[in-house]
């Protein structure tokens, strides 16, 4: 099969790779209908995470089950499935508590920018749609594998409730889908922090009521201006840098929540500041498996259209252009057709 | 009047001070029935917080209203009152959200180890008891001013719910009352982390089901042993050091909460660890004003007896011995009779 391999920072290539095969009885092999490039793929692509050897890359996927191991009972060949970017057994205490991304037997997925993918813990990881979905829904269904579930978890972790004022730090695909999530959860006012016109536009279409282009101290001051000096009830931190985390904490009211889903890079949170601000903090790798059934239903019913974050559509063979376009911020998110 | 003044690390004295007077129309003057030494008083006493000039000290109090300013309407001279260690107007958006310790007009109390105390925002800060309380209840009522409300908030912030397994880091008065709070909230299993026999005993009497004397890595391992490798559902961090915070975070299950109420000293929380563990974090100066009405009721009905944390009872004139005994860990908490 063909699959993307990251060789070094800036060097991602499509290569001929061995077809994946069933290894454990609980595995499934999925023929991918769609995959894409994640913001977190840019960390190694930019050399911020070290690349020590050529590595198959990609972790967002949906497609049709090709084969299952003898221990798989909940999905069967021919079914269209979506799975989380973290494989989980969905039976351990963490999974049962809704934290499948902390599964006692979790396996981080990789190699999904390819034609075929081996999915461990297939029963716990994959959710099948009732029927073959309309091809037009593929981009939206694909987002449920990570980016939409991650934006949703940011809002859940921040404690978004109907009527709240919510601010979103980060205008990447996760931040934009955080806006969509907050809107669906009934937030009354949603402040998107973005300085890029096409992203501001999409944020507004997803439900943002205000756009703040400032950053750092100026952004915090604007949020306080917009909230009568109180701060936002909930803030979604969708970047992963120390600056973004500081901006998020300082924008939140006492007792309000910051939901953080950007993979932290060099983030250190001063305990004294967290104590003084009384902000609640919750985040991590999103347990998207928890949200998959509801978000699949909402997508199939046409109630959400998260696939609109894809503004670049490429055949898998042009994966390198997808990385370049996202790295240069020419694209929000690149959709790949295997 | 007589009042305690901290002159330098290790040097606290009772001196003759001017009687406090009404300054703002919203002030009240309270003649104190009881006061005490707080664990946080030990930070400057130990020189960890700088002492730049002689400073009246103490912030826990209850007593009888002596005089009120013309703007005070909810309490009147002669009433027995308890107030928070942070004065608040109880009308601003933070107060209305139950975060009175973040009041837009908050005033940190000091000088309460004395005969008389000026309380700003008297209407927002003080809560009167229905009648003059039984003198035997004075120690328990006094704790509601800070230490009991702080232990209670630790449990609230950690998200303690009926049936949970809760661990408490810190066996000072706050930690011990965190145990009592978790028990009252219906926790099924309460693990007190303590290596001091008298404190272990009181923790057990307050409702601890297990005692873990280990610290650091060993303590974390014990908590995981006791919870089938999962971690505690909620952890109360009642110390304020980096070690205690690390121990708390590592003892908590994914999606579980750490409530932290120890004033952080040199605490820095690695964003990567918080992300990886998926632990919720919430803390700060306890909004004890939120809890005062219910905790006063529970104390007057005899349902809680938080005053048992006082194991040293001194006349105010012997305040220096109270500090020494707590500093040397000979006493859990020193009660002072003005």
CSV table of N, CA, C and O in Angstrom, one decimal, chain A residues 277-328:
chain,number,residue,atom,x,y,z
A,277,UNK,N,-6.0,33.3,40.7
A,277,UNK,CA,-7.0,33.5,39.8
A,277,UNK,C,-8.2,32.6,40.0
A,277,UNK,O,-9.3,32.9,39.6
A,278,UNK,N,-8.0,31.5,40.8
A,278,UNK,CA,-9.1,30.5,41.1
A,278,UNK,C,-9.7,29.9,39.8
A,278,UNK,O,-10.9,29.6,39.8
A,279,UNK,N,-8.9,29.8,38.8
A,279,UNK,CA,-9.4,29.2,37.5
A,279,UNK,C,-9.3,27.7,37.6
A,279,UNK,O,-8.3,27.2,38.1
A,280,UNK,N,-10.3,27.0,37.1
A,280,UNK,CA,-10.3,25.6,37.0
A,280,UNK,C,-9.6,25.2,35.7
A,280,UNK,O,-9.7,25.8,34.7
A,281,UNK,N,-8.8,24.1,35.8
A,281,UNK,CA,-8.0,23.7,34.7
A,281,UNK,C,-8.2,22.2,34.4
A,281,UNK,O,-8.2,21.4,35.3
A,282,UNK,N,-8.5,21.9,33.1
A,282,UNK,CA,-8.7,20.5,32.8
A,282,UNK,C,-8.4,20.3,31.3
A,282,UNK,O,-8.9,21.1,30.5
A,283,UNK,N,-7.7,19.3,31.0
A,283,UNK,CA,-7.3,19.1,29.6
A,283,UNK,C,-6.6,17.8,29.4
A,283,UNK,O,-6.5,16.9,30.3
A,284,UNK,N,-6.1,17.6,28.2
A,284,UNK,CA,-5.4,16.4,27.9
A,284,UNK,C,-5.8,15.9,26.5
A,284,UNK,O,-6.5,16.6,25.8
A,285,UNK,N,-5.3,14.7,26.2
A,285,UNK,CA,-5.7,14.1,24.9
A,285,UNK,C,-7.2,13.8,25.0
A,285,UNK,O,-7.6,13.1,25.9
A,286,UNK,N,-7.9,14.3,24.0
A,286,UNK,CA,-9.4,14.2,24.1
A,286,UNK,C,-9.8,12.7,24.1
A,286,UNK,O,-9.4,11.9,23.3
A,287,UNK,N,-10.7,12.3,25.0
A,287,UNK,CA,-11.3,11.0,24.9
A,287,UNK,C,-12.4,11.0,23.9
A,287,UNK,O,-13.6,10.9,24.2
A,288,UNK,N,-12.0,11.1,22.6
A,288,UNK,CA,-13.0,11.3,21.5
A,288,UNK,C,-13.9,10.0,21.4
A,288,UNK,O,-15.1,10.2,21.0
A,289,UNK,N,-13.5,8.9,21.9
A,289,UNK,CA,-14.3,7.7,21.8
A,289,UNK,C,-15.6,7.9,22.6
A,289,UNK,O,-16.7,7.4,22.2
A,290,UNK,N,-15.5,8.7,23.7
A,290,UNK,CA,-16.7,9.0,24.5
A,290,UNK,C,-17.8,9.8,23.7
A,290,UNK,O,-19.0,9.6,23.8
A,291,UNK,N,-17.3,10.6,22.8
A,291,UNK,CA,-18.2,11.5,22.1
A,291,UNK,C,-18.6,11.0,20.7
A,291,UNK,O,-19.5,11.5,20.1
A,292,UNK,N,-17.9,9.9,20.2
A,292,UNK,CA,-18.2,9.5,18.8
A,292,UNK,C,-19.7,9.1,18.5
A,292,UNK,O,-20.2,9.7,17.5
A,293,UNK,N,-20.3,8.4,19.4
A,293,UNK,CA,-21.7,8.0,19.0
A,293,UNK,C,-22.6,9.3,18.8
A,293,UNK,O,-23.3,9.4,17.8
A,294,UNK,N,-22.6,10.2,19.8
A,294,UNK,CA,-23.4,11.4,19.6
A,294,UNK,C,-23.0,12.3,18.5
A,294,UNK,O,-23.8,12.8,17.8
A,295,UNK,N,-21.7,12.4,18.3
A,295,UNK,CA,-21.2,13.3,17.2
A,295,UNK,C,-21.5,12.7,15.8
A,295,UNK,O,-21.8,13.4,14.9
A,296,UNK,N,-21.4,11.4,15.7
A,296,UNK,CA,-21.8,10.7,14.5
A,296,UNK,C,-23.3,11.0,14.2
A,296,UNK,O,-23.6,11.3,13.1
A,297,UNK,N,-24.1,10.8,15.2
A,297,UNK,CA,-25.6,11.0,15.0
A,297,UNK,C,-25.8,12.5,14.5
A,297,UNK,O,-26.5,12.7,13.6
A,298,UNK,N,-25.2,13.4,15.2
A,298,UNK,CA,-25.4,14.8,14.9
A,298,UNK,C,-24.9,15.1,13.5
A,298,UNK,O,-25.5,15.9,12.7
A,299,UNK,N,-23.8,14.5,13.0
A,299,UNK,CA,-23.3,14.7,11.7
A,299,UNK,C,-24.2,14.1,10.7
A,299,UNK,O,-24.6,14.7,9.6
A,300,UNK,N,-24.7,12.9,10.9
A,300,UNK,CA,-25.6,12.2,9.9
A,300,UNK,C,-26.9,12.9,9.8
A,300,UNK,O,-27.5,13.0,8.8
A,301,UNK,N,-27.3,13.5,10.9
A,301,UNK,CA,-28.6,14.3,10.9
A,301,UNK,C,-28.4,15.7,10.3
A,301,UNK,O,-29.3,16.5,10.2
A,302,UNK,N,-27.1,16.0,10.0
A,302,UNK,CA,-26.9,17.4,9.4
A,302,UNK,C,-26.9,18.5,10.4
A,302,UNK,O,-27.0,19.7,10.0
A,303,UNK,N,-26.8,18.2,11.6
A,303,UNK,CA,-26.9,19.3,12.6
A,303,UNK,C,-25.5,20.0,12.8
A,303,UNK,O,-25.5,21.1,13.3
A,304,UNK,N,-24.4,19.3,12.5
A,304,UNK,CA,-23.1,19.9,12.6
A,304,UNK,C,-22.4,19.6,11.3
A,304,UNK,O,-22.6,18.6,10.6
A,305,UNK,N,-21.5,20.5,10.9
A,305,UNK,CA,-20.8,20.4,9.6
A,305,UNK,C,-19.3,20.7,9.9
A,305,UNK,O,-18.7,21.6,9.3
A,306,UNK,N,-18.7,19.9,10.8
A,306,UNK,CA,-17.3,20.3,11.1
A,306,UNK,C,-16.3,20.1,10.0
A,306,UNK,O,-15.2,20.7,10.0
A,307,UNK,N,-16.7,19.4,8.9
A,307,UNK,CA,-15.8,19.2,7.8
A,307,UNK,C,-15.4,20.4,7.1
A,307,UNK,O,-14.5,20.5,6.2
A,308,UNK,N,-16.2,21.5,7.4
A,308,UNK,CA,-15.8,22.8,6.8
A,308,UNK,C,-14.5,23.3,7.1
A,308,UNK,O,-14.0,24.3,6.5
A,309,UNK,N,-13.8,22.7,8.1
A,309,UNK,CA,-12.4,23.2,8.4
A,309,UNK,C,-11.5,22.8,7.3
A,309,UNK,O,-10.4,23.3,7.3
A,310,UNK,N,-11.8,21.8,6.5
A,310,UNK,CA,-10.9,21.4,5.4
A,310,UNK,C,-11.0,22.5,4.3
A,310,UNK,O,-12.0,22.6,3.6
A,311,UNK,N,-9.9,23.2,4.1
A,311,UNK,CA,-9.9,24.2,3.0
A,311,UNK,C,-8.9,23.8,2.0
A,311,UNK,O,-8.5,24.6,1.1
A,312,UNK,N,-8.4,22.6,2.0
A,312,UNK,CA,-7.5,22.1,1.0
A,312,UNK,C,-7.8,20.6,0.9
A,312,UNK,O,-7.9,19.9,1.9
A,313,UNK,N,-8.0,20.2,-0.4
A,313,UNK,CA,-8.4,18.8,-0.7
A,313,UNK,C,-7.4,18.2,-1.6
A,313,UNK,O,-7.2,18.7,-2.8
A,314,UNK,N,-6.7,17.2,-1.2
A,314,UNK,CA,-5.6,16.6,-2.0
A,314,UNK,C,-5.7,15.1,-2.1
A,314,UNK,O,-6.1,14.5,-1.2
A,315,UNK,N,-5.1,14.6,-3.2
A,315,UNK,CA,-4.9,13.1,-3.2
A,315,UNK,C,-3.8,12.8,-2.2
A,315,UNK,O,-2.9,13.6,-2.0
A,316,UNK,N,-3.8,11.6,-1.7
A,316,UNK,CA,-2.8,11.2,-0.7
A,316,UNK,C,-1.4,11.4,-1.2
A,316,UNK,O,-0.5,11.8,-0.5
A,317,UNK,N,-1.2,11.2,-2.5
A,317,UNK,CA,0.1,11.3,-3.1
A,317,UNK,C,0.7,12.7,-2.9
A,317,UNK,O,1.9,12.9,-3.0
A,318,UNK,N,-0.2,13.7,-2.7
A,318,UNK,CA,0.3,15.1,-2.5
A,318,UNK,C,0.4,15.5,-1.1
A,318,UNK,O,0.3,16.7,-0.7
A,319,UNK,N,0.5,14.5,-0.2
A,319,UNK,CA,0.6,14.8,1.2
A,319,UNK,C,1.6,15.9,1.6
A,319,UNK,O,1.3,16.7,2.5
A,320,UNK,N,2.7,15.9,0.9
A,320,UNK,CA,3.8,16.9,1.2
A,320,UNK,C,3.2,18.3,1.1
A,320,UNK,O,3.6,19.2,1.9
A,321,UNK,N,2.4,18.6,0.1
A,321,UNK,CA,1.9,19.9,-0.1
A,321,UNK,C,0.9,20.2,1.0
A,321,UNK,O,0.8,21.3,1.5
A,322,UNK,N,0.2,19.2,1.5
A,322,UNK,CA,-0.7,19.4,2.7
A,322,UNK,C,0.1,19.9,3.9
A,322,UNK,O,-0.4,20.9,4.5
A,323,UNK,N,1.2,19.3,4.2
A,323,UNK,CA,2.0,19.7,5.3
A,323,UNK,C,2.5,21.1,5.1
A,323,UNK,O,2.5,22.0,6.0
A,324,UNK,N,3.0,21.4,3.8
A,324,UNK,CA,3.6,22.7,3.6
A,324,UNK,C,2.5,23.8,3.7
A,324,UNK,O,2.8,24.8,4.4
A,325,UNK,N,1.4,23.5,3.2
A,325,UNK,CA,0.3,24.5,3.2
A,325,UNK,C,-0.1,24.8,4.7
A,325,UNK,O,-0.4,26.0,5.0
A,326,UNK,N,-0.2,23.8,5.5
A,326,UNK,CA,-0.5,24.0,6.9
A,326,UNK,C,0.6,24.7,7.7
A,326,UNK,O,0.4,25.6,8.5
A,327,UNK,N,1.8,24.2,7.4
A,327,UNK,CA,3.0,24.8,8.1
A,327,UNK,C,3.1,26.3,7.8
A,327,UNK,O,3.3,27.1,8.7
A,328,UNK,N,2.8,26.7,6.5
A,328,UNK,CA,2.8,28.1,6.1
A,328,UNK,C,1.5,28.9,6.4
A,328,UNK,O,1.4,30.0,6.0
